Short mmCIF file of C-alpha atoms and ligand atoms in Angstrom, two decimals:
data_model
loop_
_atom_site.label_atom_id
_atom_site.label_comp_id
_atom_site.label_asym_id
_atom_site.label_seq_id
_atom_site.Cartn_x
_atom_site.Cartn_y
_atom_site.Cartn_z
CA MET A 52 -17.66 -20.52 12.12
CA ALA A 53 -16.66 -19.24 8.72
CA ASP A 54 -15.61 -21.82 6.15
CA SER A 55 -12.48 -21.28 4.09
CA ASN A 56 -14.42 -19.61 1.26
CA GLU A 57 -16.17 -17.14 3.56
CA ARG A 58 -12.87 -16.39 5.21
CA LEU A 59 -11.24 -15.78 1.84
CA ASP A 60 -14.04 -13.39 0.82
CA GLN A 61 -13.64 -11.50 4.07
CA TRP A 62 -9.86 -11.20 3.68
CA LEU A 63 -10.24 -10.07 0.06
CA ARG A 64 -12.58 -7.32 1.24
CA ASP A 65 -10.05 -6.38 3.94
CA ALA A 66 -7.35 -6.16 1.26
CA HIS A 67 -9.60 -3.97 -0.85
CA ALA A 68 -10.07 -1.64 2.13
CA MET A 69 -6.30 -1.69 2.69
CA GLU A 70 -5.72 -0.58 -0.90
CA GLN A 71 -8.28 2.18 -0.49
CA GLN A 72 -6.25 3.38 2.47
CA ALA A 73 -3.00 2.95 0.55
CA GLU A 74 -4.27 5.07 -2.31
CA GLN A 75 -5.23 7.90 0.06
CA MET A 76 -1.90 7.79 1.89
CA LEU A 77 0.18 7.66 -1.28
CA ASP A 78 -1.85 10.39 -2.89
CA ALA A 79 -1.39 12.74 0.07
CA GLN A 80 2.32 11.93 0.11
CA ALA A 81 2.87 12.50 -3.61
CA ARG A 82 1.05 15.82 -3.54
CA ARG A 83 3.22 17.01 -0.67
CA ILE A 84 6.61 16.13 -2.12
CA GLU A 85 8.33 18.92 -4.04
CA ASN A 86 12.07 18.44 -3.80
CA TYR A 87 12.48 14.67 -4.10
CA PRO A 88 11.53 14.01 -7.74
CA ASP A 89 12.62 10.34 -7.86
CA LEU A 90 10.56 9.51 -4.78
CA LYS A 91 7.58 11.44 -6.11
CA LEU A 92 7.75 9.55 -9.43
CA ARG A 93 8.02 6.16 -7.75
CA ILE A 94 5.06 6.94 -5.49
CA GLU A 95 3.02 8.10 -8.48
CA LYS A 96 3.83 4.85 -10.26
CA HIS A 97 2.70 2.93 -7.17
CA ILE A 98 -0.55 4.92 -7.03
CA GLU A 99 -1.31 3.57 -10.52
CA GLU A 100 -0.40 0.05 -9.38
CA THR A 101 -2.56 0.48 -6.29
CA ARG A 102 -5.61 1.51 -8.36
CA SER A 103 -5.07 -1.50 -10.59
CA GLN A 104 -4.70 -3.75 -7.52
CA LYS A 105 -8.07 -2.53 -6.29
CA GLN A 106 -9.63 -3.38 -9.65
CA ARG A 107 -8.03 -6.83 -9.71
CA LEU A 108 -9.38 -7.51 -6.20
CA GLU A 109 -12.83 -6.36 -7.31
CA ALA A 110 -12.64 -8.77 -10.27
CA CYS A 111 -11.70 -11.62 -7.90
CA LEU A 112 -14.60 -10.79 -5.59
CA GLU A 113 -17.01 -10.57 -8.51
CA ALA A 114 -15.80 -13.91 -9.90
CA ARG A 115 -16.40 -15.35 -6.45
CA GLY A 116 -19.97 -14.05 -6.49
CA VAL A 117 -19.50 -11.37 -3.87
CA SER A 118 -22.02 -8.68 -4.74
CA PRO A 119 -20.94 -5.08 -5.41
CA SER A 120 -23.19 -3.89 -2.57
CA GLY A 121 -21.35 -6.24 -0.23
CA MET A 122 -18.06 -4.78 -1.46
CA LYS A 123 -19.08 -1.21 -0.70
CA ASP A 124 -19.71 -2.03 2.94
CA MET A 125 -16.12 -2.34 3.99
CA ALA A 126 -15.87 -0.05 6.98
CA GLY A 127 -14.72 -2.95 9.11
CA GLN A 128 -12.34 -3.28 11.96
CA PHE A 129 -9.42 -3.61 9.60
CA THR A 130 -10.12 -0.23 8.02
CA ALA A 131 -10.12 1.35 11.45
CA ILE A 132 -6.74 -0.21 12.20
CA MET A 133 -5.31 0.99 8.90
CA GLN A 134 -6.59 4.50 9.52
CA SER A 135 -4.97 4.67 12.92
CA VAL A 136 -1.72 3.34 11.48
CA GLY A 137 -1.92 5.97 8.75
CA GLY A 138 -2.61 8.62 11.38
CA ILE A 139 0.31 7.67 13.59
CA PHE A 140 2.76 7.74 10.73
CA ALA A 141 1.19 10.53 8.70
CA GLY A 142 4.49 12.24 8.03
CA ASP A 143 4.80 15.97 8.13
CA GLU A 144 8.18 15.38 6.54
CA VAL A 145 9.62 13.20 3.83
CA VAL A 146 11.59 10.87 6.13
CA LYS A 147 8.49 9.99 8.18
CA GLY A 148 6.70 9.50 4.89
CA VAL A 149 9.12 6.86 3.64
CA LEU A 150 9.06 5.21 7.07
CA ALA A 151 5.26 4.98 6.86
CA SER A 152 5.42 3.69 3.29
CA TYR A 153 7.98 1.03 4.08
CA PHE A 154 5.86 -0.12 7.01
CA PHE A 155 2.70 -0.15 4.91
CA GLU A 156 4.26 -2.10 2.02
CA HIS A 157 5.25 -4.85 4.44
CA MET A 158 1.73 -5.01 5.79
CA GLU A 159 0.60 -5.46 2.21
CA ILE A 160 3.22 -8.13 1.45
CA ALA A 161 2.11 -10.17 4.46
CA SER A 162 -1.56 -9.68 3.55
CA TYR A 163 -1.12 -10.98 -0.02
CA ARG A 164 1.04 -13.85 1.13
CA ILE A 165 -1.77 -14.85 3.49
CA LEU A 166 -4.40 -14.32 0.79
CA ALA A 167 -2.55 -16.37 -1.85
CA SER A 168 -2.30 -19.21 0.62
CA ALA A 169 -5.96 -18.92 1.64
CA ALA A 170 -7.02 -18.84 -2.04
CA GLN A 171 -5.03 -21.99 -2.71
CA ASN A 172 -6.65 -23.59 0.29
CA ALA A 173 -10.09 -22.70 -1.07
CA GLY A 174 -9.17 -24.07 -4.51
CA ASP A 175 -9.37 -20.63 -6.17
CA ALA A 176 -6.29 -20.71 -8.41
CA GLU A 177 -7.06 -17.44 -10.19
CA THR A 178 -7.36 -15.46 -6.94
CA ALA A 179 -4.13 -17.10 -5.73
CA ARG A 180 -2.38 -16.04 -8.95
CA VAL A 181 -3.67 -12.43 -8.65
CA CYS A 182 -2.57 -12.19 -5.01
CA GLU A 183 0.90 -13.48 -5.84
CA GLU A 184 1.15 -10.99 -8.69
CA ILE A 185 0.11 -8.09 -6.43
CA CYS A 186 2.51 -9.33 -3.74
CA ARG A 187 5.41 -8.94 -6.19
CA GLU A 188 4.40 -5.33 -6.88
CA GLU A 189 4.40 -4.58 -3.15
CA GLU A 190 7.80 -6.27 -2.78
CA ALA A 191 9.18 -4.17 -5.64
CA MET A 192 7.93 -0.98 -3.96
CA ALA A 193 9.40 -2.04 -0.61
CA SER A 194 12.75 -2.84 -2.26
CA TRP A 195 12.82 0.51 -4.03
CA LEU A 196 12.24 2.26 -0.69
CA PHE A 197 14.88 0.14 1.02
CA GLU A 198 17.42 1.06 -1.69
CA HIS A 199 16.59 4.76 -1.67
CA ILE A 200 16.07 5.46 2.04
CA PRO A 201 19.77 6.21 2.68
CA ALA A 202 19.98 8.78 -0.15
CA ILE A 203 16.67 10.40 0.84
CA THR A 204 17.83 10.62 4.47
CA GLN A 205 21.19 12.14 3.50
CA GLU A 206 19.48 14.61 1.21
CA TYR A 207 17.03 15.57 3.94
CA LEU A 208 19.78 16.13 6.49
CA THR A 209 21.89 18.16 4.07
CA ARG A 210 18.93 20.36 3.07
CA GLU A 211 17.70 20.81 6.62
CA VAL A 212 20.80 22.85 7.50
CA VAL A 213 19.98 25.41 4.82
CA SER A 214 16.19 25.28 4.68
CA PRO A 215 14.15 23.07 7.04
CA GLN A 216 10.92 23.85 5.18
CA GLU A 217 12.31 22.80 1.80
CA ALA A 218 13.94 19.72 3.32
CA LYS A 219 10.58 18.50 4.64
CA ARG A 220 8.95 18.24 1.26
MG1 MG B 85 -1.11 -2.38 -2.61
FE1 FE B 86 1.66 -1.12 -1.99
#
């Protein structure tokens, strides 16, 4: 049986692995996009946020005395799940890409909501604060996608008539 501190450490490592996956997905997506400049910019901004999130999680783990070697060994079950999710949704077109991103952001929102609560439970106020802060960044990204999905979809459909290849990216 894991106590609440061990559980928190484990979930923080899971979140770190999730961000690793997020960075790869977002990076692949941003590199692919050519004709949707606003989306590309927002994704690039979120890549920066994602890198910073990873660093903030590392700082939390370090403050909690989780060794760097322990942090490197994160090829857990969760990573496998995230990879399969990424694989299923790996969009060959921009609309599938925003679908995958919207899905992923909500996974992140739920994860940080859980983590903030677990950190509070373990009496780690700083980790709780960091997880709430990261949660707001994920919510902002999800809201941006929600607001822009209709325009991106319309643009895709309009372009597809003329040039399916250009519409895709
Ligand atoms: Mg994130
Ligand atoms: Fe995110």
